[in-house]
Amino acid sequence: MKDKKWGEFTISLNKSYLDRELIYQFLHNEAYWSINIPREVVMKSIDESKLVFGLYRGRFDGDFEQVGFARAVTDLSTFAYLCDVFILPQYRGNGLSKWLVETIIWHPDLHDIRKFMLATKDAHSLYERFGFETVESPDLLLQRVRKVPY
């Protein structure tokens, strides 16, 4: 996928553009799903993920800043799990999260995935517009969770 542009914003899969400190700080301090996550876990999750989406304001040949992030954990054929999706608070409310999710689900390696899952506490309406729905038979799903992972 080539970088996608929308006004002054760009989504890129180029990991060299990522502001790893910003991502770590947000996931460690702000994201309800990963409070206190260790730095080394965040860095490994970025390094080992094939599809990492950075959302930026500005131009890569000049000044730019990262304003959003997401990862898709996937086998690129049958299953994907969307995670660590965020837009910085000062950039919310102008359609960036919708554009980021749309870009991810229409990525050439993801748009034909049979089962695309995610977990959210408060963004159901965002994801429902892209076809995500409540699990039909939650009794079929199991999970293994470490109670105090970090």
mmCIF file of N, CA and C in Angstrom, residues 16-80:
data_model
loop_
_atom_site.group_PDB
_atom_site.id
_atom_site.type_symbol
_atom_site.label_atom_id
_atom_site.label_comp_id
_atom_site.label_asym_id
_atom_site.label_seq_id
_atom_site.Cartn_x
_atom_site.Cartn_y
_atom_site.Cartn_z
ATOM 1 N N SER A 16 9.611 3.423 9.851
ATOM 2 C CA SER A 16 10.650 4.410 10.181
ATOM 3 C C SER A 16 10.047 5.773 10.526
ATOM 4 N N TYR A 17 8.817 6.029 10.124
ATOM 5 C CA TYR A 17 8.159 7.297 10.456
ATOM 6 C C TYR A 17 7.553 7.296 11.862
ATOM 7 N N LEU A 18 7.358 6.125 12.438
ATOM 8 C CA LEU A 18 6.663 6.030 13.720
ATOM 9 C C LEU A 18 7.381 6.793 14.825
ATOM 10 N N ASP A 19 6.613 7.502 15.611
ATOM 11 C CA ASP A 19 7.115 8.141 16.828
ATOM 12 C C ASP A 19 6.881 7.143 17.955
ATOM 13 N N ARG A 20 7.857 6.271 18.157
ATOM 14 C CA ARG A 20 7.709 5.175 19.103
ATOM 15 C C ARG A 20 7.500 5.669 20.535
ATOM 16 N N GLU A 21 8.095 6.785 20.876
ATOM 17 C CA GLU A 21 7.906 7.323 22.221
ATOM 18 C C GLU A 21 6.469 7.793 22.408
ATOM 19 N N LEU A 22 5.904 8.446 21.414
ATOM 20 C CA LEU A 22 4.515 8.880 21.479
ATOM 21 C C LEU A 22 3.584 7.670 21.614
ATOM 22 N N ILE A 23 3.822 6.635 20.822
ATOM 23 C CA ILE A 23 2.998 5.432 20.883
ATOM 24 C C ILE A 23 3.098 4.808 22.267
ATOM 25 N N TYR A 24 4.318 4.654 22.759
ATOM 26 C CA TYR A 24 4.509 4.074 24.085
ATOM 27 C C TYR A 24 3.785 4.897 25.152
ATOM 28 N N GLN A 25 3.983 6.207 25.145
ATOM 29 C CA GLN A 25 3.374 7.056 26.163
ATOM 30 C C GLN A 25 1.851 6.957 26.132
ATOM 31 N N PHE A 26 1.277 6.949 24.932
ATOM 32 C CA PHE A 26 -0.174 6.858 24.837
ATOM 33 C C PHE A 26 -0.663 5.507 25.361
ATOM 34 N N LEU A 27 -0.060 4.424 24.894
ATOM 35 C CA LEU A 27 -0.507 3.099 25.321
ATOM 36 C C LEU A 27 -0.255 2.872 26.808
ATOM 37 N N HIS A 28 0.846 3.367 27.320
ATOM 38 C CA HIS A 28 1.219 3.182 28.724
ATOM 39 C C HIS A 28 0.359 4.020 29.670
ATOM 40 N N ASN A 29 0.043 5.246 29.265
ATOM 41 C CA ASN A 29 -0.609 6.199 30.172
ATOM 42 C C ASN A 29 -2.075 6.501 29.881
ATOM 43 N N GLU A 30 -2.514 6.345 28.639
ATOM 44 C CA GLU A 30 -3.847 6.812 28.250
ATOM 45 C C GLU A 30 -4.822 5.715 27.842
ATOM 46 N N ALA A 31 -4.368 4.697 27.153
ATOM 47 C CA ALA A 31 -5.258 3.685 26.585
ATOM 48 C C ALA A 31 -5.751 2.736 27.669
ATOM 49 N N TYR A 32 -7.068 2.653 27.867
ATOM 50 C CA TYR A 32 -7.620 1.813 28.935
ATOM 51 C C TYR A 32 -7.207 0.351 28.803
ATOM 52 N N TRP A 33 -6.933 -0.108 27.592
ATOM 53 C CA TRP A 33 -6.620 -1.514 27.364
ATOM 54 C C TRP A 33 -5.166 -1.866 27.662
ATOM 55 N N SER A 34 -4.323 -0.863 27.884
ATOM 56 C CA SER A 34 -2.897 -1.174 28.048
ATOM 57 C C SER A 34 -2.191 -0.315 29.097
ATOM 58 N N ILE A 35 -2.928 0.192 30.057
ATOM 59 C CA ILE A 35 -2.316 1.020 31.106
ATOM 60 C C ILE A 35 -1.140 0.264 31.729
ATOM 61 N N ASN A 36 -0.034 0.974 31.865
ATOM 62 C CA ASN A 36 1.204 0.457 32.463
ATOM 63 C C ASN A 36 1.922 -0.585 31.628
ATOM 64 N N ILE A 37 1.570 -0.711 30.356
ATOM 65 C CA ILE A 37 2.275 -1.661 29.495
ATOM 66 C C ILE A 37 3.761 -1.286 29.457
ATOM 67 N N PRO A 38 4.643 -2.245 29.599
ATOM 68 C CA PRO A 38 6.078 -1.938 29.567
ATOM 69 C C PRO A 38 6.548 -1.497 28.176
ATOM 70 N N ARG A 39 7.535 -0.634 28.169
ATOM 71 C CA ARG A 39 8.109 -0.121 26.924
ATOM 72 C C ARG A 39 8.548 -1.264 26.003
ATOM 73 N N GLU A 40 9.220 -2.265 26.561
ATOM 74 C CA GLU A 40 9.739 -3.350 25.722
ATOM 75 C C GLU A 40 8.616 -4.145 25.060
ATOM 76 N N VAL A 41 7.460 -4.238 25.699
ATOM 77 C CA VAL A 41 6.322 -4.930 25.092
ATOM 78 C C VAL A 41 5.774 -4.117 23.916
ATOM 79 N N VAL A 42 5.663 -2.806 24.095
ATOM 80 C CA VAL A 42 5.194 -1.946 23.001
ATOM 81 C C VAL A 42 6.154 -2.025 21.818
ATOM 82 N N MET A 43 7.450 -1.914 22.081
ATOM 83 C CA MET A 43 8.431 -1.938 20.991
ATOM 84 C C MET A 43 8.415 -3.279 20.257
ATOM 85 N N LYS A 44 8.320 -4.374 21.005
ATOM 86 C CA LYS A 44 8.268 -5.689 20.367
ATOM 87 C C LYS A 44 6.988 -5.839 19.550
ATOM 88 N N SER A 45 5.863 -5.326 20.062
ATOM 89 C CA SER A 45 4.598 -5.436 19.317
ATOM 90 C C SER A 45 4.687 -4.685 17.986
ATOM 91 N N ILE A 46 5.360 -3.557 17.981
ATOM 92 C CA ILE A 46 5.559 -2.802 16.734
ATOM 93 C C ILE A 46 6.499 -3.562 15.807
ATOM 94 N N ASP A 47 7.638 -3.990 16.347
ATOM 95 C CA ASP A 47 8.641 -4.668 15.527
ATOM 96 C C ASP A 47 8.111 -5.955 14.899
ATOM 97 N N GLU A 48 7.303 -6.697 15.642
ATOM 98 C CA GLU A 48 6.855 -8.008 15.182
ATOM 99 C C GLU A 48 5.538 -7.971 14.403
ATOM 100 N N SER A 49 4.904 -6.824 14.342
ATOM 101 C CA SER A 49 3.666 -6.700 13.568
ATOM 102 C C SER A 49 3.998 -6.331 12.128
ATOM 103 N N LYS A 50 3.409 -7.051 11.214
ATOM 104 C CA LYS A 50 3.656 -6.775 9.797
ATOM 105 C C LYS A 50 2.918 -5.529 9.322
ATOM 106 N N LEU A 51 1.695 -5.334 9.808
ATOM 107 C CA LEU A 51 0.887 -4.210 9.356
ATOM 108 C C LEU A 51 0.675 -3.221 10.496
ATOM 109 N N VAL A 52 1.465 -2.170 10.469
ATOM 110 C CA VAL A 52 1.415 -1.107 11.475
ATOM 111 C C VAL A 52 1.100 0.191 10.736
ATOM 112 N N PHE A 53 0.010 0.832 11.132
ATOM 113 C CA PHE A 53 -0.478 2.026 10.444
ATOM 114 C C PHE A 53 -0.211 3.258 11.300
ATOM 115 N N GLY A 54 0.583 4.171 10.776
ATOM 116 C CA GLY A 54 0.793 5.452 11.429
ATOM 117 C C GLY A 54 0.008 6.523 10.698
ATOM 118 N N LEU A 55 -0.613 7.427 11.450
ATOM 119 C CA LEU A 55 -1.349 8.543 10.866
ATOM 120 C C LEU A 55 -0.610 9.816 11.260
ATOM 121 N N TYR A 56 -0.308 10.645 10.274
ATOM 122 C CA TYR A 56 0.573 11.796 10.472
ATOM 123 C C TYR A 56 -0.050 13.080 9.938
ATOM 124 N N ARG A 57 0.350 14.167 10.538
ATOM 125 C CA ARG A 57 0.001 15.503 10.044
ATOM 126 C C ARG A 57 1.292 16.147 9.565
ATOM 127 N N GLY A 58 1.261 16.684 8.360
ATOM 128 C CA GLY A 58 2.439 17.334 7.788
ATOM 129 C C GLY A 58 3.017 16.520 6.648
ATOM 130 N N ARG A 59 4.197 16.923 6.219
ATOM 131 C CA ARG A 59 4.848 16.305 5.058
ATOM 132 C C ARG A 59 6.114 15.583 5.493
ATOM 133 N N PHE A 60 6.338 14.390 4.947
ATOM 134 C CA PHE A 60 7.510 13.607 5.318
ATOM 135 C C PHE A 60 8.809 14.248 4.855
ATOM 136 N N ASP A 61 8.734 15.137 3.864
ATOM 137 C CA ASP A 61 9.940 15.828 3.414
ATOM 138 C C ASP A 61 10.144 17.136 4.176
ATOM 139 N N GLY A 62 9.359 17.336 5.223
ATOM 140 C CA GLY A 62 9.471 18.535 6.059
ATOM 141 C C GLY A 62 9.070 18.180 7.477
ATOM 142 N N ASP A 63 8.352 19.071 8.109
ATOM 143 C CA ASP A 63 7.889 18.813 9.470
ATOM 144 C C ASP A 63 6.636 17.946 9.442
ATOM 145 N N PHE A 64 6.626 16.913 10.267
ATOM 146 C CA PHE A 64 5.435 16.096 10.419
ATOM 147 C C PHE A 64 5.371 15.582 11.846
ATOM 148 N N GLU A 65 4.146 15.254 12.268
ATOM 149 C CA GLU A 65 3.942 14.697 13.597
ATOM 150 C C GLU A 65 2.955 13.554 13.518
ATOM 151 N N GLN A 66 3.144 12.566 14.358
ATOM 152 C CA GLN A 66 2.219 11.451 14.401
ATOM 153 C C GLN A 66 1.014 11.842 15.239
ATOM 154 N N VAL A 67 -0.188 11.524 14.723
ATOM 155 C CA VAL A 67 -1.425 11.861 15.427
ATOM 156 C C VAL A 67 -2.316 10.643 15.663
ATOM 157 N N GLY A 68 -1.948 9.483 15.091
ATOM 158 C CA GLY A 68 -2.740 8.283 15.280
ATOM 159 C C GLY A 68 -1.938 7.037 14.990
ATOM 160 N N PHE A 69 -2.533 5.892 15.333
ATOM 161 C CA PHE A 69 -1.810 4.624 15.238
ATOM 162 C C PHE A 69 -2.808 3.472 15.256
ATOM 163 N N ALA A 70 -2.432 2.357 14.647
ATOM 164 C CA ALA A 70 -3.195 1.107 14.737
ATOM 165 C C ALA A 70 -2.318 -0.032 14.250
ATOM 166 N N ARG A 71 -2.643 -1.245 14.729
ATOM 167 C CA ARG A 71 -1.967 -2.458 14.263
ATOM 168 C C ARG A 71 -3.014 -3.483 13.866
ATOM 169 N N ALA A 72 -2.690 -4.284 12.858
ATOM 170 C CA ALA A 72 -3.519 -5.428 12.494
ATOM 171 C C ALA A 72 -2.660 -6.679 12.659
ATOM 172 N N VAL A 73 -3.046 -7.532 13.595
ATOM 173 C CA VAL A 73 -2.369 -8.801 13.813
ATOM 174 C C VAL A 73 -3.097 -9.816 12.941
ATOM 175 N N THR A 74 -2.376 -10.434 12.019
ATOM 176 C CA THR A 74 -3.064 -11.220 10.993
ATOM 177 C C THR A 74 -2.172 -12.280 10.355
ATOM 178 N N ASP A 75 -2.823 -13.297 9.783
ATOM 179 C CA ASP A 75 -2.115 -14.268 8.946
ATOM 180 C C ASP A 75 -2.222 -13.893 7.463
ATOM 181 N N LEU A 76 -2.863 -12.759 7.173
ATOM 182 C CA LEU A 76 -3.029 -12.221 5.815
ATOM 183 C C LEU A 76 -3.904 -13.091 4.908
ATOM 184 N N SER A 77 -4.634 -14.037 5.495
ATOM 185 C CA SER A 77 -5.487 -14.858 4.647
ATOM 186 C C SER A 77 -6.839 -15.175 5.275
ATOM 187 N N THR A 78 -6.877 -15.549 6.553
ATOM 188 C CA THR A 78 -8.152 -15.959 7.140
ATOM 189 C C THR A 78 -8.560 -15.168 8.375
ATOM 190 N N PHE A 79 -7.624 -14.552 9.075
ATOM 191 C CA PHE A 79 -7.939 -13.936 10.359
ATOM 192 C C PHE A 79 -7.125 -12.662 10.557
ATOM 193 N N ALA A 80 -7.771 -11.670 11.165
ATOM 194 C CA ALA A 80 -7.076 -10.439 11.556
ATOM 195 C C ALA A 80 -7.691 -9.926 12.848
#
